[in-house]
Coordinates of C-alpha atoms in Angstrom, one line a residue:
M1 CA 0.0 -0.1 0.3
K2 CA 1.5 3.2 -0.8
K3 CA 0.4 6.9 -1.0
L4 CA -1.1 8.5 -4.1
K5 CA 1.5 11.3 -4.3
D6 CA 4.5 8.7 -4.0
I7 CA 2.9 6.9 -6.7
L8 CA 3.0 10.0 -9.0
Y9 CA 6.5 10.9 -8.4
K10 CA 8.2 12.5 -11.7
V11 CA 4.5 12.0 -13.7
S12 CA 3.9 14.8 -16.0
V13 CA 0.4 15.8 -14.4
E14 CA -1.8 18.3 -16.3
Q15 CA -4.4 18.7 -13.4
I16 CA -5.4 16.7 -10.4
I17 CA -9.3 16.6 -8.8
G18 CA -9.2 15.7 -5.3
S19 CA -6.2 14.7 -2.8
T20 CA -3.3 12.9 -3.3
D21 CA -2.8 12.1 0.4
V22 CA -4.8 8.8 0.1
F23 CA -3.7 5.1 0.5
I24 CA -3.6 2.9 -2.9
N25 CA -3.6 -0.5 -2.6
N26 CA -3.4 -1.7 -5.9
L27 CA -3.0 -0.8 -9.5
E28 CA -5.5 -2.0 -12.6
S29 CA -6.5 -1.2 -16.0
D30 CA -9.2 -3.6 -16.4
S31 CA -12.2 -2.3 -14.7
R32 CA -13.1 -5.9 -14.2
K33 CA -10.4 -6.3 -11.8
V34 CA -11.0 -3.5 -9.6
E35 CA -11.0 -4.2 -5.9
L36 CA -11.5 -1.6 -2.9
D37 CA -8.4 1.2 -2.7
T38 CA -7.6 0.7 -6.7
F39 CA -5.7 3.6 -8.6
F40 CA -7.7 2.5 -12.0
I41 CA -6.0 3.5 -15.0
A42 CA -8.1 4.5 -17.8
L43 CA -6.0 3.7 -21.4
K44 CA -7.3 3.9 -25.1
G45 CA -6.6 0.6 -26.2
V46 CA -6.7 -0.8 -29.9
F47 CA -10.4 -2.0 -29.6
V48 CA -11.4 -0.7 -26.0
D49 CA -11.2 2.8 -24.3
G50 CA -10.8 2.5 -20.7
H51 CA -12.3 6.1 -20.3
Q52 CA -15.6 4.1 -20.7
F53 CA -15.4 2.3 -17.6
I54 CA -14.4 4.9 -15.1
D55 CA -17.8 4.6 -13.1
K56 CA -17.9 0.9 -13.1
A57 CA -14.4 0.7 -11.5
I58 CA -15.3 3.6 -9.1
Q59 CA -18.4 1.4 -8.3
Q60 CA -16.2 -1.4 -7.8
G61 CA -14.1 0.2 -4.9
A62 CA -11.4 2.6 -7.1
K63 CA -9.9 5.3 -5.1
A64 CA -8.2 7.2 -8.0
V65 CA -8.8 7.3 -11.4
L66 CA -5.8 8.1 -14.0
C67 CA -7.4 9.6 -17.3
E68 CA -6.7 11.7 -20.3
I69 CA -9.9 13.5 -20.1
A70 CA -11.8 14.0 -16.9
P71 CA -15.3 12.8 -16.8
E72 CA -18.4 14.9 -16.6
K73 CA -19.5 13.3 -13.3
I74 CA -17.0 13.8 -10.2
V75 CA -17.4 11.6 -7.5
N76 CA -16.7 12.8 -3.9
G77 CA -13.7 10.7 -2.6
V78 CA -12.0 9.8 -5.4
T79 CA -9.2 11.4 -7.0
Y80 CA -8.8 12.3 -10.4
V81 CA -5.3 12.4 -11.9
I82 CA -5.4 14.1 -15.7
V83 CA -2.4 13.6 -17.7
K84 CA -1.7 14.0 -21.6
D85 CA -1.0 10.2 -22.1
S86 CA -1.9 7.2 -19.9
A87 CA 0.0 4.9 -21.2
D88 CA 3.5 7.0 -20.8
A89 CA 2.5 7.9 -17.4
L90 CA 1.4 4.3 -16.5
G91 CA 5.2 3.3 -17.3
V92 CA 6.3 5.6 -14.5
I93 CA 3.3 5.1 -11.9
A94 CA 4.1 1.0 -12.3
G95 CA 7.4 1.7 -11.4
N96 CA 6.6 3.8 -8.7
F97 CA 4.0 1.5 -7.1
Y98 CA 6.5 -1.6 -7.2
G99 CA 9.9 0.4 -6.4
N100 CA 11.1 0.8 -9.7
P101 CA 12.4 -2.7 -9.6
S102 CA 14.0 -2.2 -13.4
Q103 CA 16.6 0.0 -11.8
K104 CA 17.5 -2.8 -9.3
I105 CA 18.2 -5.4 -11.8
Q106 CA 20.2 -5.7 -15.2
L107 CA 17.1 -5.9 -17.4
V108 CA 18.0 -7.0 -21.3
G109 CA 15.2 -6.9 -24.0
I110 CA 15.5 -8.6 -27.1
T111 CA 13.1 -7.9 -29.8
G112 CA 13.0 -9.0 -33.6
T113 CA 10.6 -11.3 -35.6
N114 CA 12.4 -14.7 -34.9
G115 CA 14.3 -16.0 -32.4
K116 CA 13.3 -13.8 -29.5
T117 CA 12.0 -16.5 -27.1
T118 CA 15.0 -18.9 -27.8
T119 CA 17.4 -16.1 -27.3
A120 CA 15.7 -14.8 -24.1
T121 CA 15.4 -18.3 -22.8
L122 CA 19.3 -19.1 -23.7
L123 CA 20.2 -16.3 -21.7
Y124 CA 18.5 -17.0 -18.8
H125 CA 19.9 -20.6 -18.5
L126 CA 23.2 -19.4 -19.5
F127 CA 23.6 -16.9 -16.5
Q128 CA 22.1 -19.7 -14.1
N129 CA 24.9 -21.8 -15.4
L130 CA 27.3 -18.7 -14.7
G131 CA 25.8 -18.7 -11.0
Y132 CA 23.7 -15.9 -11.1
Q133 CA 20.0 -15.8 -10.3
T134 CA 18.3 -14.7 -13.1
A135 CA 14.4 -13.9 -14.5
L136 CA 13.0 -14.7 -17.7
L137 CA 9.8 -12.7 -19.2
S138 CA 9.3 -14.7 -22.3
T139 CA 6.4 -16.2 -24.7
I140 CA 6.5 -19.5 -22.9
S141 CA 6.7 -18.8 -19.4
V142 CA 7.9 -16.0 -16.5
R143 CA 10.6 -17.6 -14.4
F144 CA 12.3 -16.5 -11.4
G145 CA 13.8 -18.5 -8.7
K146 CA 11.9 -21.7 -8.6
E147 CA 9.1 -19.9 -9.8
E148 CA 7.4 -20.5 -13.2
I149 CA 4.0 -18.8 -14.2
P150 CA 2.6 -19.8 -17.8
A151 CA 2.9 -16.5 -20.2
T152 CA -0.1 -14.7 -21.4
H153 CA 1.3 -12.1 -23.8
T154 CA 4.9 -12.2 -25.5
T155 CA 5.1 -8.8 -23.8
P156 CA 2.6 -8.3 -20.4
D157 CA 1.2 -4.8 -19.5
V158 CA 3.6 -2.5 -17.9
I159 CA 1.8 -3.2 -14.5
T160 CA 2.5 -6.9 -14.6
I161 CA 6.0 -6.9 -15.5
N162 CA 6.8 -4.5 -12.9
K163 CA 5.1 -6.8 -10.3
Y164 CA 7.3 -9.7 -12.0
L165 CA 10.5 -7.6 -11.7
A166 CA 9.9 -6.8 -8.0
Q167 CA 9.3 -10.5 -7.3
A168 CA 12.8 -11.3 -9.2
V169 CA 14.3 -8.6 -7.2
E170 CA 13.4 -9.5 -3.8
I171 CA 14.5 -13.2 -4.3
G172 CA 17.7 -11.4 -5.3
C173 CA 17.9 -11.9 -9.1
D174 CA 20.9 -10.3 -10.8
Y175 CA 19.5 -10.5 -14.1
A176 CA 16.6 -10.7 -16.2
F177 CA 16.0 -11.5 -19.8
M178 CA 12.8 -10.0 -21.4
E179 CA 11.2 -10.6 -25.1
V180 CA 9.7 -7.3 -26.2
S181 CA 7.3 -7.7 -29.0
S182 CA 6.4 -4.9 -31.7
H183 CA 2.8 -5.0 -29.9
G184 CA 4.4 -4.1 -26.7
I185 CA 6.6 -1.4 -28.1
H186 CA 3.7 0.0 -29.9
Q187 CA 1.4 0.0 -27.0
K188 CA 3.8 1.4 -24.9
R189 CA 3.7 -1.8 -22.3
I190 CA 7.6 -1.0 -21.9
A191 CA 7.1 2.5 -21.0
G192 CA 9.1 3.6 -17.8
L193 CA 11.4 0.5 -17.8
E194 CA 15.1 0.9 -17.5
F195 CA 17.1 -1.5 -19.6
V196 CA 20.8 -2.2 -19.8
G197 CA 20.7 -3.4 -23.2
G198 CA 18.5 -4.5 -26.3
V199 CA 18.8 -7.0 -29.0
F200 CA 17.7 -7.0 -32.7
T201 CA 17.7 -10.5 -34.1
N202 CA 16.0 -10.3 -37.4
L203 CA 12.9 -8.6 -39.1
T204 CA 10.7 -10.7 -41.8
H205 CA 7.3 -10.8 -42.6
D206 CA 4.9 -10.8 -39.5
H207 CA 2.2 -9.1 -37.8
L208 CA 0.9 -7.1 -40.7
D209 CA -2.6 -7.7 -39.7
Y210 CA -2.0 -5.1 -36.6
H211 CA 0.8 -3.0 -38.3
K212 CA -0.8 -2.7 -41.9
T213 CA 2.7 -2.0 -43.2
F214 CA 6.1 -3.6 -42.9
K215 CA 7.5 0.0 -42.5
E216 CA 5.2 0.6 -39.7
Y217 CA 6.3 -2.7 -38.2
L218 CA 10.1 -1.9 -38.6
N219 CA 9.5 1.6 -37.0
A220 CA 7.7 0.0 -34.0
K221 CA 10.6 -2.2 -33.5
K222 CA 13.2 0.6 -33.9
L223 CA 11.3 2.6 -31.3
F224 CA 12.9 0.2 -28.9
F225 CA 16.3 1.1 -29.7
D226 CA 15.5 4.9 -29.9
D227 CA 14.7 4.9 -26.4
L228 CA 17.6 3.2 -25.0
P229 CA 19.8 5.2 -22.8
E230 CA 23.7 6.2 -23.4
S231 CA 24.3 4.0 -20.7
A232 CA 22.8 1.1 -22.3
F233 CA 24.4 -1.2 -25.1
A234 CA 22.2 -2.0 -28.5
L235 CA 23.4 -5.4 -30.0
T236 CA 22.0 -5.6 -33.6
N237 CA 22.6 -8.4 -36.3
I238 CA 24.2 -6.9 -39.3
D239 CA 23.4 -9.8 -41.5
D240 CA 19.9 -8.6 -41.4
K241 CA 19.7 -5.8 -43.4
N242 CA 17.3 -4.1 -41.2
G243 CA 20.2 -4.1 -38.3
Y244 CA 22.1 -1.0 -38.8
V245 CA 18.4 0.7 -39.6
M246 CA 17.8 -0.1 -35.5
L247 CA 20.5 2.0 -34.3
Q248 CA 20.3 5.0 -36.8
N249 CA 18.5 7.1 -33.7
S250 CA 19.9 5.4 -30.8
S251 CA 22.1 7.1 -27.9
A252 CA 23.2 3.5 -26.9
K253 CA 26.6 2.3 -27.2
K254 CA 26.1 0.1 -30.4
F255 CA 27.8 -3.5 -31.1
S256 CA 27.0 -6.1 -33.8
Y257 CA 27.3 -9.9 -34.4
A258 CA 26.9 -11.9 -37.7
L259 CA 27.7 -15.1 -39.3
K260 CA 28.3 -13.6 -42.8
T261 CA 30.2 -10.4 -42.1
D262 CA 32.8 -9.2 -39.7
A263 CA 31.3 -7.9 -36.6
D264 CA 32.0 -7.5 -33.0
F265 CA 30.9 -10.8 -32.3
K266 CA 31.5 -12.9 -35.4
G267 CA 30.4 -16.6 -35.6
K268 CA 30.9 -19.4 -38.4
L269 CA 29.1 -22.6 -38.2
L270 CA 31.3 -25.5 -38.9
E271 CA 29.5 -28.9 -38.8
N272 CA 25.6 -29.1 -38.2
R273 CA 24.1 -32.4 -37.3
F274 CA 20.7 -33.3 -35.6
D275 CA 22.3 -33.8 -32.2
G276 CA 24.4 -30.6 -32.3
M277 CA 26.6 -28.1 -34.2
L278 CA 30.3 -27.1 -33.8
M279 CA 31.0 -23.6 -34.6
T280 CA 33.3 -20.8 -33.9
I281 CA 32.8 -17.6 -31.7
N282 CA 35.4 -14.9 -32.0
E283 CA 37.9 -17.4 -33.7
Q284 CA 37.1 -19.8 -30.5
E285 CA 35.7 -23.5 -31.3
V286 CA 32.7 -24.6 -29.2
W287 CA 30.5 -27.4 -29.7
A288 CA 26.6 -26.7 -28.7
R289 CA 23.5 -29.2 -28.5
L290 CA 21.4 -26.9 -30.6
V291 CA 20.9 -27.2 -34.4
G292 CA 20.9 -24.9 -37.1
K293 CA 22.2 -22.0 -38.5
F294 CA 19.1 -19.6 -36.9
N295 CA 20.6 -21.4 -33.5
A296 CA 24.1 -20.2 -34.8
Y297 CA 22.9 -16.7 -34.4
N298 CA 20.9 -17.1 -30.8
L299 CA 24.2 -18.7 -29.2
L300 CA 26.0 -15.3 -30.9
V301 CA 23.7 -13.5 -29.1
A302 CA 23.9 -15.3 -25.7
F303 CA 27.5 -14.9 -26.1
G304 CA 27.3 -11.0 -27.0
V305 CA 25.2 -10.6 -24.7
A306 CA 27.5 -11.9 -21.5
K307 CA 30.5 -10.4 -23.0
L308 CA 28.5 -6.7 -22.6
L309 CA 27.8 -7.5 -19.3
E310 CA 31.7 -8.3 -18.3
Q311 CA 31.4 -11.9 -18.0
D312 CA 34.6 -14.1 -18.5
E313 CA 35.0 -15.3 -21.9
L314 CA 36.2 -19.0 -21.4
E315 CA 33.3 -19.4 -18.5
I316 CA 30.5 -18.0 -21.3
L317 CA 32.1 -20.5 -23.8
T318 CA 31.8 -23.4 -21.4
A319 CA 28.3 -22.3 -20.4
I320 CA 26.9 -22.4 -23.9
S321 CA 28.2 -25.9 -24.6
K322 CA 26.0 -27.1 -21.8
L323 CA 22.7 -25.2 -23.5
E324 CA 20.2 -27.2 -24.5
S325 CA 17.2 -26.7 -27.2
V326 CA 14.5 -24.7 -26.0
R327 CA 11.0 -26.6 -25.7
G328 CA 9.2 -26.4 -29.2
R329 CA 12.0 -24.9 -31.0
F330 CA 13.4 -27.6 -33.3
Q331 CA 12.7 -29.9 -30.7
Y332 CA 13.9 -33.5 -31.8
N333 CA 12.6 -37.3 -31.3
L334 CA 13.9 -40.5 -33.0
S335 CA 11.4 -43.5 -32.9
E336 CA 12.0 -46.9 -32.4
K337 CA 11.9 -47.1 -36.4
D338 CA 14.3 -44.4 -36.9
I339 CA 11.7 -41.8 -38.1
V340 CA 12.7 -38.3 -37.0
T341 CA 10.1 -35.8 -35.6
I342 CA 10.8 -32.2 -35.4
V343 CA 8.3 -30.0 -33.5
D344 CA 9.1 -26.0 -33.9
Y345 CA 7.4 -22.8 -33.5
A346 CA 8.2 -21.8 -37.0
H347 CA 4.9 -19.4 -37.9
T348 CA 6.3 -16.9 -40.4
P349 CA 7.7 -17.5 -43.9
D350 CA 11.4 -17.0 -43.0
A351 CA 11.0 -19.0 -39.8
L352 CA 9.7 -22.0 -41.5
K353 CA 12.5 -21.8 -44.2
N354 CA 15.1 -21.5 -41.7
V355 CA 14.0 -24.7 -39.9
L356 CA 13.4 -26.3 -43.6
N357 CA 16.9 -25.4 -44.6
T358 CA 18.1 -26.6 -41.6
I359 CA 16.9 -30.0 -42.0
N360 CA 17.8 -30.0 -45.7
D361 CA 21.3 -29.2 -44.9
I362 CA 21.8 -32.0 -42.4
R363 CA 19.8 -34.7 -44.3
T364 CA 21.8 -37.1 -46.5
G365 CA 19.4 -37.0 -49.5
N366 CA 17.8 -40.4 -49.4
E367 CA 14.8 -39.6 -46.9
Q368 CA 11.8 -37.8 -47.3
V369 CA 11.3 -34.4 -45.5
I370 CA 7.4 -34.3 -44.7
T371 CA 5.7 -31.0 -43.2
V372 CA 2.8 -30.7 -41.7
V373 CA 1.8 -27.1 -41.5
G374 CA -1.0 -24.7 -40.9
C375 CA -1.6 -21.1 -39.8
G376 CA -3.3 -19.3 -37.1
G377 CA -6.8 -17.7 -37.5
D378 CA -7.3 -14.1 -37.0
R379 CA -4.0 -13.0 -37.9
D380 CA -2.0 -11.9 -40.5
K381 CA -3.6 -13.6 -43.5
T382 CA -1.1 -12.2 -46.4
K383 CA 1.7 -14.9 -44.9
R384 CA -0.7 -17.6 -45.6
P385 CA 0.0 -18.4 -49.5
I386 CA 3.6 -17.3 -48.4
M387 CA 3.8 -20.2 -45.8
A388 CA 2.6 -22.8 -48.2
S389 CA 4.9 -21.8 -51.0
V390 CA 8.0 -22.3 -48.8
A391 CA 6.8 -25.7 -47.5
C392 CA 6.2 -27.1 -50.8
E393 CA 9.6 -26.0 -52.2
L394 CA 11.6 -27.5 -49.3
S395 CA 9.8 -30.7 -48.9
N396 CA 8.9 -33.8 -50.3
Q397 CA 5.6 -33.9 -48.9
V398 CA 3.5 -31.0 -47.2
I399 CA 0.0 -31.4 -45.3
F400 CA -2.0 -28.4 -44.7
T401 CA -3.6 -28.6 -41.4
S402 CA -5.2 -26.3 -38.7
D403 CA -3.2 -24.5 -36.4
N404 CA -5.2 -22.3 -33.7
P405 CA -8.1 -21.4 -36.2
R406 CA -9.4 -19.4 -33.3
T407 CA -12.8 -17.9 -34.8
E408 CA -12.1 -18.6 -38.4
D409 CA -13.1 -21.5 -40.2
P410 CA -9.9 -23.7 -40.7
E411 CA -11.0 -25.1 -44.1
I412 CA -10.7 -21.4 -45.4
I413 CA -7.5 -20.9 -43.7
I414 CA -6.4 -24.0 -45.7
E415 CA -7.4 -22.6 -48.9
E416 CA -5.7 -19.3 -48.5
M417 CA -2.5 -21.2 -48.0
E418 CA -3.4 -23.5 -51.1
A419 CA -3.4 -20.6 -53.2
G420 CA 0.1 -20.4 -52.6
V421 CA 1.1 -23.7 -54.2
Q422 CA 2.6 -23.7 -57.7
P423 CA 1.4 -26.2 -60.0
Q424 CA 4.4 -28.2 -60.1
F425 CA 3.9 -29.1 -56.5
F426 CA -0.1 -29.9 -56.6
N427 CA 0.9 -34.0 -56.4
K428 CA 2.9 -33.5 -53.0
T429 CA 0.1 -31.9 -51.0
M430 CA -2.5 -33.0 -49.1
S431 CA -4.9 -30.9 -46.6
I432 CA -6.3 -32.8 -43.5
S433 CA -8.0 -30.0 -41.1
N434 CA -8.1 -32.0 -38.0
R435 CA -4.3 -31.5 -36.8
K436 CA -4.1 -35.1 -34.8
E437 CA -5.1 -36.9 -38.1
A438 CA -2.7 -34.8 -40.2
I439 CA 0.1 -35.8 -37.6
K440 CA -1.1 -39.4 -38.2
A441 CA -1.0 -39.3 -41.8
A442 CA 2.4 -37.8 -41.7
I443 CA 3.5 -40.8 -39.6
K444 CA 1.8 -43.3 -41.7
I445 CA 3.9 -41.9 -44.9
A446 CA 6.9 -41.7 -43.4
K447 CA 9.8 -44.8 -43.7
P448 CA 12.5 -45.3 -41.4
E449 CA 15.0 -42.2 -41.8
D450 CA 12.5 -39.8 -42.8
I451 CA 11.7 -36.6 -41.6
I452 CA 8.8 -35.2 -40.2
L453 CA 8.4 -31.5 -39.2
I454 CA 5.6 -30.3 -37.3
A455 CA 5.4 -26.5 -37.4
G456 CA 3.6 -23.6 -36.2
K457 CA 2.4 -24.3 -32.6
G458 CA 5.9 -25.4 -30.8
H459 CA 5.8 -24.8 -27.3
E460 CA 2.0 -24.7 -27.1
T461 CA 0.0 -27.4 -25.4
Y462 CA -3.4 -26.1 -26.6
Q463 CA -5.3 -25.9 -29.6
E464 CA -8.0 -23.0 -29.9
I465 CA -10.9 -23.5 -32.0
N466 CA -14.0 -21.0 -32.0
G467 CA -12.9 -19.4 -28.6
V468 CA -12.1 -22.8 -26.8
R469 CA -9.0 -24.4 -26.0
T470 CA -8.4 -27.9 -25.4
E471 CA -5.1 -29.4 -25.0
F472 CA -2.9 -30.2 -27.6
D473 CA 0.9 -30.7 -27.7
D474 CA 2.3 -31.4 -31.0
F475 CA 5.5 -33.2 -29.5
Q476 CA 3.4 -35.4 -27.1
I477 CA 1.1 -36.6 -29.7
S478 CA 3.5 -37.1 -32.2
K479 CA 5.4 -39.3 -29.7
N480 CA 2.0 -41.2 -28.5
L481 CA 0.8 -42.1 -32.5
L482 CA 4.6 -43.0 -33.3
K483 CA 4.3 -45.8 -30.5
Q484 CA 1.0 -46.7 -31.2
L485 CA 1.4 -46.7 -35.2
N486 CA 4.9 -48.6 -34.9
K487 CA 3.9 -51.3 -32.8

């Protein structure tokens, strides 16, 4: 519980109606969750304007309200704080309420289209291996100490972020690694947070249902680096044509990593197998248990961030050699009959291409590559035919299926994918909207040493159809089906 006047420290306030000498027990931007003595934050969201729910929040016990426009009806005993931008103000307010935890922990943000989850998770485990208490905020989960909380958003709201960071600080965490999504940046969910560093992985086709144009998507990512302070570092992938763009207006100290060009952190992939890879990092050889060029980039980031956070190089390389793949990211299984299944979160054209290229680089050429792939409903439709085209070009057989259709008809999603199939590939495709049946069909087709890629859902343990979530784990289902069908 804190006094309102303390929570408003450093907030740019335009007007206050009422007293700031009142105690606040909770911050909340969702009127449905408001309790007694809550400070309700009226945010203008993408679909809903929180100003419409001020009366409801007060009825449920809000002691104070943050808003951009004061309501016509002023309730006695309630304090109204009027600001120019509620989202910006909330960043400062949330920090003050939770004791500004981002100032007490070394917080690193990772943004880009692909690789955010893997990179953040690798850094989390790497710093644990180096002997530190570490926190993770990722698409898969939030972790600090022995606590693990399932994630609901790639980047949670700024109240939740500060709450998690405060818990991490309380148990003695030294570092925190966090995925920073374009939605989170654009919606100011990271406002007020103090980062010691930011990482750019890559930028490819995704989220154009939200950002509308690729330039808007790029600018959202870039804003993260524009806002980094001079004391922070900005680490960028200069093998990506947008790598330097991210740094153009940044005041942070600038560093680069690459596999193809000279960089501050330079890597080279020497050997690639299903059980791991041999690579060099700044001319030092290291064997890693991860697979593929995309993971070579992820390991370069892990090395670079650790070096920039002043860790010993030999200890970093030793810790890297102990890292294991992230759940749902190139998750490999070999059946009793030598059929390989790989489950991967690849849900963008570029990510799917990277995974299939990795498989084709490793395979001998005598095996079939069978890809099971779908596209999510209520999301960017423009990538659907591209995903299908990539799958057909780089696989021997392709089965189109549902992913998380959400409120869309899965058959229509599949039809939109099929529109991207070129005539010469018609005979290598089939469509089975039931995902479990599609995986079963792939296993029935497969012969010993064939490789089945099940793409799109990765770590997810559910499937969402018409607003209802049911249990569905690609990795576990494929393992069970292999056991049943191979008896």
